[in-house]
Coordinates of C-alpha atoms in Angstrom, one line a residue:
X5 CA 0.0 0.0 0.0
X6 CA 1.3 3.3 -0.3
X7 CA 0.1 6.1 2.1
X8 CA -1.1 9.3 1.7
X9 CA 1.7 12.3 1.0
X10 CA 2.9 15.5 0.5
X11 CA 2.5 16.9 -2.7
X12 CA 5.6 16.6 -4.7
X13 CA 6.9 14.2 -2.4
X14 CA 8.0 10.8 -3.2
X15 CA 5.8 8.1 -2.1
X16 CA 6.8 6.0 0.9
X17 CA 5.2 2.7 1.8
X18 CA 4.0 2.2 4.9
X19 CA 6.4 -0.7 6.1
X20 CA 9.0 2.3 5.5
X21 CA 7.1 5.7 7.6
X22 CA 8.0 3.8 11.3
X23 CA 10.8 5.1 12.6
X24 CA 13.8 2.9 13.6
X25 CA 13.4 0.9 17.2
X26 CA 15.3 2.6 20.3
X27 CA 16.2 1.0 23.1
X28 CA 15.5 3.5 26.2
X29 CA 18.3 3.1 29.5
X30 CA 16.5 5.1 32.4
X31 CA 18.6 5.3 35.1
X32 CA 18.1 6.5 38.9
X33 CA 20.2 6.8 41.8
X34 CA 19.5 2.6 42.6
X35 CA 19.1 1.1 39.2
X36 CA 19.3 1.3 35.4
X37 CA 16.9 -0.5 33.2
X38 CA 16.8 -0.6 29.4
X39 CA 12.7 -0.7 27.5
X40 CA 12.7 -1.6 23.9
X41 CA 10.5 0.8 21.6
X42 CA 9.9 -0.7 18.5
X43 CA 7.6 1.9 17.2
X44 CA 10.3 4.1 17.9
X45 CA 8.3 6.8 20.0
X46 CA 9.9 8.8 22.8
X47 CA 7.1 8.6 25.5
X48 CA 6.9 10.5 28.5
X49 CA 5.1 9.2 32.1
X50 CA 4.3 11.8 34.8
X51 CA 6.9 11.4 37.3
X52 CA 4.7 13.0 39.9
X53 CA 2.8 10.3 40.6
X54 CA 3.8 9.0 43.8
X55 CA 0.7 7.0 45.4
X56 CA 0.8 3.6 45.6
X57 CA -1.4 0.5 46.3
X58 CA 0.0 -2.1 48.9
X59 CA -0.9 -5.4 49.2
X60 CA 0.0 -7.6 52.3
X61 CA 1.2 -10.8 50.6
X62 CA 0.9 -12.0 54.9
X63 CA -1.3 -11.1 57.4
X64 CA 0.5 -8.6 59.8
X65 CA 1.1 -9.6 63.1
X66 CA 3.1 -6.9 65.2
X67 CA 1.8 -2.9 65.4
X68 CA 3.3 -0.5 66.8
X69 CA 1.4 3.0 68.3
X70 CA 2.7 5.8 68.5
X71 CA 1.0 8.2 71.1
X72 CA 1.7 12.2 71.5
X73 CA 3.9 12.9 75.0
X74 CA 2.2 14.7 77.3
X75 CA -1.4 14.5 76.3
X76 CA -3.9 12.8 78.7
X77 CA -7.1 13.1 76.3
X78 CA -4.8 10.6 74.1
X79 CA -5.2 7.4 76.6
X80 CA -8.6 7.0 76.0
X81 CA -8.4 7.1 72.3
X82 CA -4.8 4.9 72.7
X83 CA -7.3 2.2 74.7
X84 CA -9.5 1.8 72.2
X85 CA -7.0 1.2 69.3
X86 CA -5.2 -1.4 71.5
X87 CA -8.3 -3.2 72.8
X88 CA -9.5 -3.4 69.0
X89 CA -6.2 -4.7 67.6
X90 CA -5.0 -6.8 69.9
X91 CA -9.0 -8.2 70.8
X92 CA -10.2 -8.2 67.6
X93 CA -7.9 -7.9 64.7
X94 CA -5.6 -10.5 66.9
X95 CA -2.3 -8.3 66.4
X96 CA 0.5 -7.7 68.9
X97 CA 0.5 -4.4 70.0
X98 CA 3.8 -2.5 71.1
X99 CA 4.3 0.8 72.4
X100 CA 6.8 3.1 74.0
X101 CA 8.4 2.5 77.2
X102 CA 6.9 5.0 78.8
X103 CA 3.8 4.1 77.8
X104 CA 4.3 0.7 78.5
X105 CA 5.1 2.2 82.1
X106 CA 1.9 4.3 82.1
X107 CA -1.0 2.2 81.3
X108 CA -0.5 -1.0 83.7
X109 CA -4.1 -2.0 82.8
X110 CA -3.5 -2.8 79.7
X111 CA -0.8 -6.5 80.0
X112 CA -0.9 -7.5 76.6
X113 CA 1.1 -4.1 75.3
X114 CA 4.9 -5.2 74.4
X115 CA 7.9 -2.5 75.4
X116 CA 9.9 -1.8 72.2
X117 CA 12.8 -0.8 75.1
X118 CA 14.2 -0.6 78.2
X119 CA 11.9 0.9 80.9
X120 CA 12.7 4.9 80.8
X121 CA 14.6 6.8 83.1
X122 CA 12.9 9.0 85.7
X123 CA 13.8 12.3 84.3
X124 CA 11.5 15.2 82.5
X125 CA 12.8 16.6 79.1
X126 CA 12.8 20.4 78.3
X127 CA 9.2 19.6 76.5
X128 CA 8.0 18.1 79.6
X129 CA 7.6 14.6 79.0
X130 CA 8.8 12.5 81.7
X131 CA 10.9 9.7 81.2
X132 CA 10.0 9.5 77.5
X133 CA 13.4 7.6 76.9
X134 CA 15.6 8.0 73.9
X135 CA 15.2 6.3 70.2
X136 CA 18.7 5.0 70.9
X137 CA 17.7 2.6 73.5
X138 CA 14.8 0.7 71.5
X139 CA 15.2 -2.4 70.3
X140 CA 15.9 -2.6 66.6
X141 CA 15.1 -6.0 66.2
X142 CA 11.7 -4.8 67.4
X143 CA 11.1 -1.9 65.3
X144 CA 12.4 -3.9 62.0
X145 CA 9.9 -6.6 62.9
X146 CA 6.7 -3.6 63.2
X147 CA 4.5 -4.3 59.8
X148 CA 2.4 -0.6 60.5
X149 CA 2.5 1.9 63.0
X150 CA -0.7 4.1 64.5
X151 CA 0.1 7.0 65.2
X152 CA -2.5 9.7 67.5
X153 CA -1.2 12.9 67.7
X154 CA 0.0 15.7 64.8
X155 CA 2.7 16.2 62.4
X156 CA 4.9 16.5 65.1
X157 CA 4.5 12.3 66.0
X158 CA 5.2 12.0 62.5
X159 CA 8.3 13.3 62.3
X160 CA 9.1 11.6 65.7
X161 CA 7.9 8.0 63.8
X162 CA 10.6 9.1 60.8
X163 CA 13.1 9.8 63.5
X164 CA 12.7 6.0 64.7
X165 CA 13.4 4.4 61.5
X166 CA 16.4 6.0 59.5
X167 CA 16.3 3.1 57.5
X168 CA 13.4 1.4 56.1
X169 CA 9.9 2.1 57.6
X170 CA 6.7 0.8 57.7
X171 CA 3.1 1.9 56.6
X172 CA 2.0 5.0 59.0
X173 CA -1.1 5.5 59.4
X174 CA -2.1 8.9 61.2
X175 CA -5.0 10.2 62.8
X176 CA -5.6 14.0 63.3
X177 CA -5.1 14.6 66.7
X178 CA -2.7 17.8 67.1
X179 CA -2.5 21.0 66.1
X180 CA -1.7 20.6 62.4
X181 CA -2.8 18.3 60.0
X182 CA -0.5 18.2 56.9
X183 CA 0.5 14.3 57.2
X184 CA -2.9 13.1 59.4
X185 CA -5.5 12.7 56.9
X186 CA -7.8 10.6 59.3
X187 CA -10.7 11.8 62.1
X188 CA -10.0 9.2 64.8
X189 CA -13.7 8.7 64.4
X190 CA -13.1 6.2 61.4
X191 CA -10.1 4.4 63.0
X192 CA -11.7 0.9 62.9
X193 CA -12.2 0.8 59.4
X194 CA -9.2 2.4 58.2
X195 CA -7.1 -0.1 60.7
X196 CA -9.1 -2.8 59.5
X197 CA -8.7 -2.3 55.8
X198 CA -4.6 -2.2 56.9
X199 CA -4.5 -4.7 58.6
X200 CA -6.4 -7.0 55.7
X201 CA -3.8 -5.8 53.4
X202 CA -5.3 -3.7 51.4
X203 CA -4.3 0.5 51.6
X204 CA -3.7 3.4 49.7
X205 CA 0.0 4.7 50.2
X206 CA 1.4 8.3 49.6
X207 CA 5.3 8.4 49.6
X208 CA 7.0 11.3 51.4
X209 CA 10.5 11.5 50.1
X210 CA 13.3 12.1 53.0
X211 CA 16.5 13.4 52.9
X212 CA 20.2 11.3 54.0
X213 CA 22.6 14.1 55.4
X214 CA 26.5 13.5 55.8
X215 CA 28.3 16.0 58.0
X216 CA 32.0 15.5 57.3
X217 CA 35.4 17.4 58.9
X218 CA 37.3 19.7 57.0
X219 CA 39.3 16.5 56.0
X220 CA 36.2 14.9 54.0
X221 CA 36.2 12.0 56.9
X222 CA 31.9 11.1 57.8
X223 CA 31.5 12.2 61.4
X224 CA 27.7 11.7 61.3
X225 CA 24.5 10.4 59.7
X226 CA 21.3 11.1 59.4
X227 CA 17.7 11.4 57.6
X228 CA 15.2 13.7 57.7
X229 CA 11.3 14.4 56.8
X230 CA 11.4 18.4 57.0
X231 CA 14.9 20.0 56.3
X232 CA 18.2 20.2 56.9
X233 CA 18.9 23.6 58.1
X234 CA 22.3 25.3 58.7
X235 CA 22.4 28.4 60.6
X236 CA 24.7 30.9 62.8
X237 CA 23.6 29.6 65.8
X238 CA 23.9 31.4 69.3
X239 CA 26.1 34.0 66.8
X240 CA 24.8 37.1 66.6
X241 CA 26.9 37.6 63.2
X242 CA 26.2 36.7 59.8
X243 CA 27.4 33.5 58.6
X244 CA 28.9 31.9 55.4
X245 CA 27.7 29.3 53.4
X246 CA 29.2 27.6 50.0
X247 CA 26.5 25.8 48.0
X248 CA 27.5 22.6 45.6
X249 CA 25.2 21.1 43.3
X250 CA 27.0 17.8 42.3
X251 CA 30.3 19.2 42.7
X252 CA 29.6 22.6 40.9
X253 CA 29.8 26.0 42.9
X254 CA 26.4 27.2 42.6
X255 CA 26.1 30.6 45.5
X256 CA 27.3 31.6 48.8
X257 CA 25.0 32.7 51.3
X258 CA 25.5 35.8 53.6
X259 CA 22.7 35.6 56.0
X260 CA 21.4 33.9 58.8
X261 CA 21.4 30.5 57.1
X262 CA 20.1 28.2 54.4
X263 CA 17.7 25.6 54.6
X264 CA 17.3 22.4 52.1
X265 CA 13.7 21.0 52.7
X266 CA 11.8 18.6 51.1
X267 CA 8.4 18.5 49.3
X268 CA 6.8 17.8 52.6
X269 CA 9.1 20.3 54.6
X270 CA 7.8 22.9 52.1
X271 CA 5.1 24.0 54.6
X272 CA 7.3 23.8 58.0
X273 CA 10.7 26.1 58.5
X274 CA 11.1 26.7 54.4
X275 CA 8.0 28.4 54.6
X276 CA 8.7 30.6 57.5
X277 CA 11.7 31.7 55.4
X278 CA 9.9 32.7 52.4
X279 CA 10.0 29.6 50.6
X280 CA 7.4 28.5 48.0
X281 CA 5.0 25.5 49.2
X282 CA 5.3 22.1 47.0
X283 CA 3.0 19.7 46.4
X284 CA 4.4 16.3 48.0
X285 CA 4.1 14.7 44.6
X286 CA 6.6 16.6 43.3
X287 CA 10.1 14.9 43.4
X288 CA 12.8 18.4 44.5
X289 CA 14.7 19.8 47.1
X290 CA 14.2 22.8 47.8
X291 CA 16.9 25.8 48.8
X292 CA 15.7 28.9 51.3
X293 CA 17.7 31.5 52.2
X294 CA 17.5 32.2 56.3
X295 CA 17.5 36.3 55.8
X296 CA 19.3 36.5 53.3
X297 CA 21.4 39.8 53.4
X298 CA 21.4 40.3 49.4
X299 CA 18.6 41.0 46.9
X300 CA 19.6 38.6 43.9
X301 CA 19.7 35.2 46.7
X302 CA 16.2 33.9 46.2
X303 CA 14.9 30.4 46.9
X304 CA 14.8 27.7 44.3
X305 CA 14.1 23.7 43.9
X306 CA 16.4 21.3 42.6
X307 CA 15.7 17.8 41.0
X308 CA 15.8 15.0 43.4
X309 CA 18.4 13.5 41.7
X310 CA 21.0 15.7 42.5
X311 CA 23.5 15.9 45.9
X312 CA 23.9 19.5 47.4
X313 CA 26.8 19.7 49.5
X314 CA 26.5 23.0 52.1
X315 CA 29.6 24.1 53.4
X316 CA 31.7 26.3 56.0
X317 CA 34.1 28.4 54.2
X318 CA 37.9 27.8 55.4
X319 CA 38.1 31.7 55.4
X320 CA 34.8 32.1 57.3
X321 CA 34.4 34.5 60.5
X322 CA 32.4 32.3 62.8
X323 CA 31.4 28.3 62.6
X324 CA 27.5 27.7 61.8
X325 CA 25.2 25.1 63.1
X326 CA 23.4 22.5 61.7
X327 CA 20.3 20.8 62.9
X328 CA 18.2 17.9 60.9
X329 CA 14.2 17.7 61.7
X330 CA 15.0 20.4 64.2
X331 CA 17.0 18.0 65.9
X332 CA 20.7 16.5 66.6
X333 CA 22.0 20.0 66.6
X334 CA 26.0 20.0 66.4
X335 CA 28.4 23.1 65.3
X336 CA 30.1 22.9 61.9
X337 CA 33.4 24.1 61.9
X338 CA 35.3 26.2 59.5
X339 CA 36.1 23.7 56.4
X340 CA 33.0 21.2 57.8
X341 CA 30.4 20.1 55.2
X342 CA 26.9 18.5 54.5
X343 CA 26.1 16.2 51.8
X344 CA 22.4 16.2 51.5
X345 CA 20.7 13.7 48.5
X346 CA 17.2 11.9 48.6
X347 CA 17.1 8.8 50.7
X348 CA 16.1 5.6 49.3
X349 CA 13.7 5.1 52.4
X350 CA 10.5 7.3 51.9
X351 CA 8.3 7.2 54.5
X352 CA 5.1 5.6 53.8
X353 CA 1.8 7.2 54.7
X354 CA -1.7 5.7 54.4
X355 CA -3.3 8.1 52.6
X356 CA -7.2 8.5 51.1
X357 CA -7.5 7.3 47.6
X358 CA -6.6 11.2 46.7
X359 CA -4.0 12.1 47.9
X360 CA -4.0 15.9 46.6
X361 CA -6.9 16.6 48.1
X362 CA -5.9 16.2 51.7
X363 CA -2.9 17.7 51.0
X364 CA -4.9 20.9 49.9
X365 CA -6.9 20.5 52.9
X366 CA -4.4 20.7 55.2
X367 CA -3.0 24.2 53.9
X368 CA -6.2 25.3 53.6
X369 CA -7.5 24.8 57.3
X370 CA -3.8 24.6 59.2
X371 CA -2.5 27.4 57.8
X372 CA -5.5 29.4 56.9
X373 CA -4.1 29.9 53.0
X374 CA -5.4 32.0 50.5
X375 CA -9.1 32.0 52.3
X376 CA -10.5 35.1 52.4
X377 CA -14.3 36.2 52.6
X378 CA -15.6 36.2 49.1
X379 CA -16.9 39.6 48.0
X380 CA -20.7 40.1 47.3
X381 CA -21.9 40.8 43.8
X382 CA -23.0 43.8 42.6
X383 CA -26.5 44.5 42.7
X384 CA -28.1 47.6 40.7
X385 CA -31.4 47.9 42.3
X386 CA -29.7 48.1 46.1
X387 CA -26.5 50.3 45.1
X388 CA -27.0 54.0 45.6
X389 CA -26.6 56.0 42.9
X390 CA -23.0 57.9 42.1
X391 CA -23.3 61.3 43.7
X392 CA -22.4 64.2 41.6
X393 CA -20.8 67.1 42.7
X394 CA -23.4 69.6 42.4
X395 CA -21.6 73.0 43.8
X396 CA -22.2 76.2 42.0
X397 CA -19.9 78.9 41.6
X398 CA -19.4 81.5 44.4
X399 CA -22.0 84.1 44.9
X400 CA -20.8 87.6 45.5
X401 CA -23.3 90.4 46.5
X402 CA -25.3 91.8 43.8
X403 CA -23.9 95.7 42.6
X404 CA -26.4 98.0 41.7
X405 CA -26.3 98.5 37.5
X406 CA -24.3 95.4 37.0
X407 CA -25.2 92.1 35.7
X408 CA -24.7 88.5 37.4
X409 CA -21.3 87.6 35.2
X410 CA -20.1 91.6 35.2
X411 CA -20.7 91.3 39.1
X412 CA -18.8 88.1 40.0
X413 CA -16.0 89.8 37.4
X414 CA -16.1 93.5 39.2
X415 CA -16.1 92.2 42.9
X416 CA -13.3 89.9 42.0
X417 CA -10.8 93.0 40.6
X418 CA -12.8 95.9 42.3
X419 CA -10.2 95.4 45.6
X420 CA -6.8 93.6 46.2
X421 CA -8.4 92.4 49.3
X422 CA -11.1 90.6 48.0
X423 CA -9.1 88.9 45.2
X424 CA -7.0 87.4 47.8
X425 CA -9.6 86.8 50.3
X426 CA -11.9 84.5 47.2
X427 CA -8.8 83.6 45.7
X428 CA -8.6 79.8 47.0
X429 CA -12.6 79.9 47.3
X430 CA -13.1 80.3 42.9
X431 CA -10.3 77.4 42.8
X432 CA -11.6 74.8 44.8
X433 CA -15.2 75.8 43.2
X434 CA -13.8 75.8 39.5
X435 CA -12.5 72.2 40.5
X436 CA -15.9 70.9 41.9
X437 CA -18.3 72.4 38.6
X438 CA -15.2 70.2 37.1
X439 CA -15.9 66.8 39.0
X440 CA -19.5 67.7 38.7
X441 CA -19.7 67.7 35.1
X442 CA -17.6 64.7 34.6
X443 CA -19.8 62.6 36.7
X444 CA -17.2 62.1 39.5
X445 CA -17.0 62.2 43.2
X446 CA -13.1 63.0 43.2
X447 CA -12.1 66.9 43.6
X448 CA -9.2 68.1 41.5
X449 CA -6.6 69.8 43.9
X450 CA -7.0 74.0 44.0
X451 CA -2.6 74.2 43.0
X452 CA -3.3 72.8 39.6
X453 CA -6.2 75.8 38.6
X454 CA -5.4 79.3 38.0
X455 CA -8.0 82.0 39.5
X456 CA -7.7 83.6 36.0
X457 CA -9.3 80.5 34.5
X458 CA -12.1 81.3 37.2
X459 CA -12.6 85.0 35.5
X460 CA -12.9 83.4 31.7

């Protein structure tokens, strides 16, 4: 057959029009894998996408909750989720030590450490312990975790697991409500549909930050939900910071500090600092300025694909700090770095089948964005009508033999007195018969009329 062409073109069969077959190699920061084309088309898939559907191959066995410190309406609400999991779901249940410590009445919870240490913390939670003395074989064996509280048990759950963690699911019981999309009202069913293996998943992306010496040895670890913020610290000086993108010089920053957030961090300390707010799907990191003492230093997202590296200049003034989740503060001295890439453990939150909209929600009510009382519409038959200016002229007194015009004209000249005495008066009234005529309330100022225009 030959197909349709151009005219003056030669004719091409059909077998002949397909282009030639490519083989595609995508790469990312794990793997490479090749797909063979054979119509020869470039296609593109929206990388966004970043929902997921798991599927329990097993039934789970071990949960862990995950309650707020310091919040006594929580142990009812934690009572209920570990009498319904553990009584009728039949799933282990383990907790916190200090919870494990606080609710004797319930037996069947299992400690996930060491009974805490009598002490109170600067938040006020007593003898909350520390992540470092749970048992890792214990966490690793968790298959989801409940947590009741706000963001800030989130980011505490992500603080738990640098490495690989399991399904979160959150209910809104704090003050903000970015990464709870659940009412506690529905927690049966939404545990129940876990726990048989069948959930929706949103995947936040988390940062893996390497603070290294001024000799490029690793002197710590760690990853983060939020941001990775370097500052001046107790200083009350500016501080220095060099920015690498892969090994490129990309800015310094003379400020307060920088910040490198993620998606999800978009709405928490980057946006304090005048950084943009990102929807979670999209795959970035994000650069703020801390008060920034330039005008051109402005904040900006990067791919996820790339490593920033954040450093202390060897010719700096002061040192700077770092902190990760608002955390595991340490001082970076001069000649110190970061290395901050995406981790290859998200953190994976149970989410409504979409996902957009309860991110949308959360900006919406939390932080009260871009809501505003809507203005009413216009309606003719209520609005009063424009008012016109309707001042007339200045009367003067009458002179016997004289005219109305000739009058206003002689007792304007017949007296250097009264010329300066009206003088202001025939301005501001040549200015209203103005506004009058042309329908407007506005009063063009007296400066820009000359009294003689008053006399023509």
């Amino acid at each position: 057959k030959i197909c349709d062409c151009m005219e003056g073109a030669s004719p091409v069969r059909a077998e002949q029009s397909k282009r030639a077959a490519i083989k595609i190699l995508q790469c990312n920061n794990e793997l490479c894998q090749y797909e063979l084309r054979q119509d020869g088309d470039v296609e593109s898939v929206s990388q966004s996408k970043r929902v997921v559907k798991l599927k329990l191959e097993a039934a789970p066995k071990l949960c862990l909750i995950i309650k707020k410190p310091s919040a006594p309406q929580l142990h009812q609400p934690l009572r209920d989720v570990a009498n319904f999991m553990s009584k009728d779901l039949g799933l282990d249940v383990a907790v916190e030590p200090a919870v494990k410590a606080e609710f004797t009445d319930l037996p069947f919870l299992i400690s996930v450490g060491p009974p805490p240490q009598p002490f109170s913390d600067f938040l006020g939670g007593k003898g909350i312990g520390s992540p470092k003395d749970y048992d890792a074989e214990t966490l690793k064996a968790v298959d989801f975790v409940v947590c009741l509280g706000g963001d800030g048990t989130i980011l505490w759950v992500s603080g738990l697991y640098n490495g690989p963690c399991p399904p979160i699911i959150s209910f809104a019981m704090g003050s903000l409500g970015f990464l709870t999309p659940f009412n506690f009202d529905e927690y049966k069913e939404v545990i129940a549909k876990t726990a048989a293996g069948d959930v929706e998943i949103g995947i936040r992306t988390r940062l893996f930050a390497s603070v290294h010496d001024e000799m490029n040895r690793k002197i710590s670890d760690h990853v983060c939900l939020n941001e990775v913020s370097l500052d001046r610290g107790p200083s009350p000086l500016l501080t220095q910071i060099e920015c690498y993108c892969d090994g490129r010089y990309v800015s310094t920053s003379h400020g307060d500090g920088v910040i490198v957030a993620t998606p999800t961090g978009s709405t928490a300390y980057s946006l304090a600092a005048g950084g943009s707010m990102v929807h979670p799907d999209v795959p970035g990191m994000l650069l703020t300025p801390i008060c920034a003492h330039m005008l051109a230093f402005r904040p900006f997202v990067f791919p996820d694909s790339v490593t920033l590296r954040l450093k202390v200049p060897d010719n700096a003034e002061f040192n700077a700090w770092c902190s990760f989740d608002g955390k595991n503060a340490m001082a970076l001295n001069k000649g110190w770095s970061v290395d901050i890439c995406t981790s290859k453990w998200p953190l994976p939150l149970a989410t409504r089948e979409v996902e957009s909209l309860d991110w949308f929600s959360g900006v919406t009510q939390s932080l009260n964005w871009n809501n505003r009382q809507a203005q009413g519409a216009l309606v003719p038959e209520t609005q009063p009508e424009m008012q016109r200016t309707s001042l007339s002229p200045p009367s003067f007194p009458p002179i016997e033999g004289v005219n109305g015009a000739d009058s206003r004209h002689y007792s304007a000249n017949s007296s250097k007195d009264a010329q300066t005495q009206g003088s202001r008066q025939k301005k501001l009234s040549l200015a209203q018969v103005q506004a009058g005529a042309a329908g407007v309330g506005e009063v063009m100022s007296p400066a820009l009329i000359d009294a003689p225009e008053i006399m023509r």
